[in-house]
Each structure stands twice: as C-alpha cells, then as structure tokens.
C-alpha atoms as a PDB file:
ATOM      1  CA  UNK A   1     177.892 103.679  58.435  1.00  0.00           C
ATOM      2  CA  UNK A   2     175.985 106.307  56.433  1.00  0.00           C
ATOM      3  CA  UNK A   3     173.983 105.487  53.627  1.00  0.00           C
ATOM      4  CA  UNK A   4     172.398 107.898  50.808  1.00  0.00           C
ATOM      5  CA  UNK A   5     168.907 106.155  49.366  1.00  0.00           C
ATOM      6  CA  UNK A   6     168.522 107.303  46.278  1.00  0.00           C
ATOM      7  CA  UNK A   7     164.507 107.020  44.736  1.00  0.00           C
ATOM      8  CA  UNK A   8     161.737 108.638  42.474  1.00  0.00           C
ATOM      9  CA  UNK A   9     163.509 107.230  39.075  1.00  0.00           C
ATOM     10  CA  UNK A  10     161.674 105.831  36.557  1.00  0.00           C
ATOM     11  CA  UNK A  11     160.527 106.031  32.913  1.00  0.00           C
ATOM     12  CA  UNK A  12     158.729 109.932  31.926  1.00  0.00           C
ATOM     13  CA  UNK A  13     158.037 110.878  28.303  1.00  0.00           C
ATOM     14  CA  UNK A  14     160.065 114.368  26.858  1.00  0.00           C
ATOM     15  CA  UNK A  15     158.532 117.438  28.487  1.00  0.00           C
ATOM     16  CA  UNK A  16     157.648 115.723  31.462  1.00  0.00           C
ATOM     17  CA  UNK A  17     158.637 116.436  35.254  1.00  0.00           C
ATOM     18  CA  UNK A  18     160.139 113.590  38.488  1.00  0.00           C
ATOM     19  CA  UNK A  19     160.912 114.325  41.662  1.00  0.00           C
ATOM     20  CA  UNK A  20     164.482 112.414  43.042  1.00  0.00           C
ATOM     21  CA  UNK A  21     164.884 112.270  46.791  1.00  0.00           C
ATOM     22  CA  UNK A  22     168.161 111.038  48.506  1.00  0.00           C
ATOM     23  CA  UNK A  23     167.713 110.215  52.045  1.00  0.00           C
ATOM     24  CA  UNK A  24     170.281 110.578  54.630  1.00  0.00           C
ATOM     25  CA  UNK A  25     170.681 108.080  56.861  1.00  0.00           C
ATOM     26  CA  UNK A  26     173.100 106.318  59.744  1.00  0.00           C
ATOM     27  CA  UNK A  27     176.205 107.560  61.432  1.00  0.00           C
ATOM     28  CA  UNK A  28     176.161 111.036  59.416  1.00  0.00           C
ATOM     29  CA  UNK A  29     179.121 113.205  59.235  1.00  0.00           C
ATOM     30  CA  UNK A  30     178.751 117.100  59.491  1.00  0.00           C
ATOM     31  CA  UNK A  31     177.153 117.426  56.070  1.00  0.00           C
ATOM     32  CA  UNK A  32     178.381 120.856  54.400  1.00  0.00           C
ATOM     33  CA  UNK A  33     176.860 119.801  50.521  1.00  0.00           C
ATOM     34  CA  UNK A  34     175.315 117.234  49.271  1.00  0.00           C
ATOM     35  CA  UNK A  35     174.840 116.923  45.310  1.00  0.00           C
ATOM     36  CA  UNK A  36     173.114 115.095  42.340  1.00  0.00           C
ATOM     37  CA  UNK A  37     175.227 113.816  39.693  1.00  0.00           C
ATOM     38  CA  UNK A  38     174.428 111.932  36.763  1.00  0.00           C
ATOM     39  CA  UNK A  39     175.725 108.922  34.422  1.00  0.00           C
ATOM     40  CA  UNK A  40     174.060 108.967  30.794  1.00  0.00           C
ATOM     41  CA  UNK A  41     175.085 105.704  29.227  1.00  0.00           C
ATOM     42  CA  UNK A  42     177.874 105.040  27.954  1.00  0.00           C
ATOM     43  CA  UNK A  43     179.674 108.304  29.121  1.00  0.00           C
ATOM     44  CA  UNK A  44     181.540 109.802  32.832  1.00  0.00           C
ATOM     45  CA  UNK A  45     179.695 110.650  35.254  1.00  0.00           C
ATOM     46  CA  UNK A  46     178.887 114.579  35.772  1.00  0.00           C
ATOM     47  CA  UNK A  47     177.971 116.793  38.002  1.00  0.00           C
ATOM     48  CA  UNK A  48     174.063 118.252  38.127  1.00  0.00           C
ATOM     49  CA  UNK A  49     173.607 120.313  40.893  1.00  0.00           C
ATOM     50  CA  UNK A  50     174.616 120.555  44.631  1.00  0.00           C
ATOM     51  CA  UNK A  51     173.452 122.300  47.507  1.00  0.00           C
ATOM     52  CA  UNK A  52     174.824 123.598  50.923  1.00  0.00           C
ATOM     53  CA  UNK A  53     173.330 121.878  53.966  1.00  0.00           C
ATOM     54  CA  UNK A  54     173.275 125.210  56.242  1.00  0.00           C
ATOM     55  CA  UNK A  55     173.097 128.432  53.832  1.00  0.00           C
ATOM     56  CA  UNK A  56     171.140 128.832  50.441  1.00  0.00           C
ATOM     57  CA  UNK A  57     173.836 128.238  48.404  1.00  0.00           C
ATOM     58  CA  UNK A  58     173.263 126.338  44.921  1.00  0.00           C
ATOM     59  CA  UNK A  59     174.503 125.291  42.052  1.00  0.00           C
ATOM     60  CA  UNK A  60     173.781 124.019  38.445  1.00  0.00           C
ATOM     61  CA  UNK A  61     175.451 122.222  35.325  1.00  0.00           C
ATOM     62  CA  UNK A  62     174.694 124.421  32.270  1.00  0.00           C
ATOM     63  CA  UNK A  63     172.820 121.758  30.956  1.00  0.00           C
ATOM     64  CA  UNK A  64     169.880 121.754  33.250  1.00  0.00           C
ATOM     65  CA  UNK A  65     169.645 125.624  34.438  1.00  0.00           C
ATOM     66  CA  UNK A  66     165.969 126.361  34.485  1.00  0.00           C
ATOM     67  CA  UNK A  67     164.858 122.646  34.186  1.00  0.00           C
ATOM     68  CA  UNK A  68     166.114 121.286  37.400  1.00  0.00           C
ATOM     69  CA  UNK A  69     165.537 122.488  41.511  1.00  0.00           C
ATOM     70  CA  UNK A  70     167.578 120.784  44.533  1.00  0.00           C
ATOM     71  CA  UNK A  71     166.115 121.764  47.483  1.00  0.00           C
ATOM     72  CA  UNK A  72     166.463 120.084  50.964  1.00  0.00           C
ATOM     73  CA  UNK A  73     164.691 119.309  53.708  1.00  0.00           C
ATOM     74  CA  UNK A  74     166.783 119.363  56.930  1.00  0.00           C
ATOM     75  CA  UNK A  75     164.608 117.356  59.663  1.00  0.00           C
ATOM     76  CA  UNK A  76     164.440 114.965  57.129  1.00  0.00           C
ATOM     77  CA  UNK A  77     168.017 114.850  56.321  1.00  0.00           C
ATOM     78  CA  UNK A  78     166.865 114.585  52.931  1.00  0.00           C
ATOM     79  CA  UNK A  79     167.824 116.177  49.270  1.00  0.00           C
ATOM     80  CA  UNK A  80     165.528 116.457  46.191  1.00  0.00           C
ATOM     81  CA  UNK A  81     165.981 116.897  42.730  1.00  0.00           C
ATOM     82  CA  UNK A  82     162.528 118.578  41.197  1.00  0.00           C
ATOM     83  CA  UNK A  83     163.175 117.809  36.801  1.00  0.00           C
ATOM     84  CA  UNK A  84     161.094 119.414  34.663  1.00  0.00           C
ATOM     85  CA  UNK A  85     161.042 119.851  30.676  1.00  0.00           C
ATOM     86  CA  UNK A  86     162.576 116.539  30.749  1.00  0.00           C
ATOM     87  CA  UNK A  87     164.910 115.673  27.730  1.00  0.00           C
ATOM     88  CA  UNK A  88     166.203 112.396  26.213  1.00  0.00           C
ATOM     89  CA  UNK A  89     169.587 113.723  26.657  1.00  0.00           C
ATOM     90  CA  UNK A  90     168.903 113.872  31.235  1.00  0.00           C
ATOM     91  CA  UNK A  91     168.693 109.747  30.276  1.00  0.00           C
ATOM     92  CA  UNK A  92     171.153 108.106  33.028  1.00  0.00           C
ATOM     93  CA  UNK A  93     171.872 106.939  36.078  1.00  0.00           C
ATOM     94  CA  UNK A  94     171.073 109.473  38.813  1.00  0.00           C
ATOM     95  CA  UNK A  95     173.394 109.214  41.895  1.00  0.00           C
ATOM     96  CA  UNK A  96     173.676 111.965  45.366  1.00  0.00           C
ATOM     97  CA  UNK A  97     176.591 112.561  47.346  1.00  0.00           C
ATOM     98  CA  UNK A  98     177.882 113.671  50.498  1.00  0.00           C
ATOM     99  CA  UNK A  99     180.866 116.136  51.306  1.00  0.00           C
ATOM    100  CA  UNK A 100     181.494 116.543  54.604  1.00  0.00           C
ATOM    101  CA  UNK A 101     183.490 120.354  54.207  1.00  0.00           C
ATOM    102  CA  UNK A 102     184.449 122.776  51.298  1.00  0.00           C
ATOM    103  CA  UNK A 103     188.017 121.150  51.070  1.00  0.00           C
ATOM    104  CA  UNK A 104     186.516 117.367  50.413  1.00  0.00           C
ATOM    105  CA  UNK A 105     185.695 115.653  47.780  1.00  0.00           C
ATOM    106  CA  UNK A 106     182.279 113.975  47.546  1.00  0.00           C
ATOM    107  CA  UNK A 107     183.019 110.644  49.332  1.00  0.00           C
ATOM    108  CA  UNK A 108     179.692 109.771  50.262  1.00  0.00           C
ATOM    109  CA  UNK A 109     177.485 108.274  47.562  1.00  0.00           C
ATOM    110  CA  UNK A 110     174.024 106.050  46.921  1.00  0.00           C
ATOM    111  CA  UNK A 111     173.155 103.656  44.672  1.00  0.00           C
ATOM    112  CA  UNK A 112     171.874 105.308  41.824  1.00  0.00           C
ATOM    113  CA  UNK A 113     168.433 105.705  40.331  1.00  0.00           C
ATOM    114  CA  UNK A 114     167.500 105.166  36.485  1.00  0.00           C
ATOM    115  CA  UNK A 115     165.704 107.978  34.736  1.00  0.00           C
ATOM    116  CA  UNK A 116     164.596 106.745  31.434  1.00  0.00           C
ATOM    117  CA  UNK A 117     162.928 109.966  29.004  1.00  0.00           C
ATOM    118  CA  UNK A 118     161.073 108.262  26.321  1.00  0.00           C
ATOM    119  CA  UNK A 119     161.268 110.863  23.177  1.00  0.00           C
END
C-alpha cells in the first residue's frame, strides 16, 4: 500500500512563507512525478506545481510562479512545497500526488493539509 503524508499546513498571515512536505511511504511504485495540488473552498481542485522524480524537470500554475518552490529529496522519498509571499487567495486544502509514468494520471494521493492566510 503506498501512502503520501501530507504536513507543514497551518494558519500564516499575507506575505508570509510555509514549508509543505509529502512523504513517501510503503509499497512505492516507480515514481516518475509527484505534484502539489490545491482545493480553495468552495471551488475544483487545481494543479500547483509538480516535479520529476529523476531529472530537474518542473512545473508551475501561473498563479504561484515566483512565490512557490517544489523541490525533492530522494533518500527521503520526500516532496516539498517552499510558499512564500503568501496570499489569501493560496487559502485551501493542499494535497500531493503520485504518477507512476508520463502516460498516467496522478493516482496516488494524501490526505490533504489546510493552509489558512489570514489577510
């Protein structure tokens, strides 16, 4: 079973900076991306940045260019999400996800994590 542990959520004021880290764990797949998506309430879900497990590959929503850093940390099997210039608009439910090759969907995912920016 594989699990994705989502954690560093929390309540930050507008301007301010959190660190999200989704740990890998269990019977992994091969992993070829893993990504951060986000749910702000009452809207879908959407994508926030993703990045390729063996080659510097990333990506970005519009939205967060400049603001937001995944990085990764092999050995640890683990993904972060470095937020800074935090907005009351990156409010939401902050979720990772697995896909195991370029021709899957994400079909992997944690729990979730709450980021709450106080304006």
């Amino acid at each position: 079973q594989v699990q994705l542990v989502e954690s560093g959520g929390g309540l930050v004021q507008a301007g301010g900076s959190r660190r999200l880290s989704c740990a890998a764990s269990g019977r992994l797949p091969s992993i070829y991306q893993v990504g951060w998506f986000r749910q702000p309430p009452g809207k879908e879900r959407e994508f926030v940045a993703g990045i390729t497990w063996t080659v510097d590959n990333t990506q970005y929503a519009d939205s967060v260019k400049g603001r937001f850093a995944i990085s990764r940390d092999n050995a640890k099997i683990t993904v972060y999400l470095q937020m800074n210039s935090l907005k009351s608009e990156d409010t939401a439910v902050y979720y990772c996800a697995l896909k195991r090759s370029p021709f899957d969907a994400y079909d992997y995912w944690g729990q979730g994590t709450q980021v709450t920016v106080s304006s």
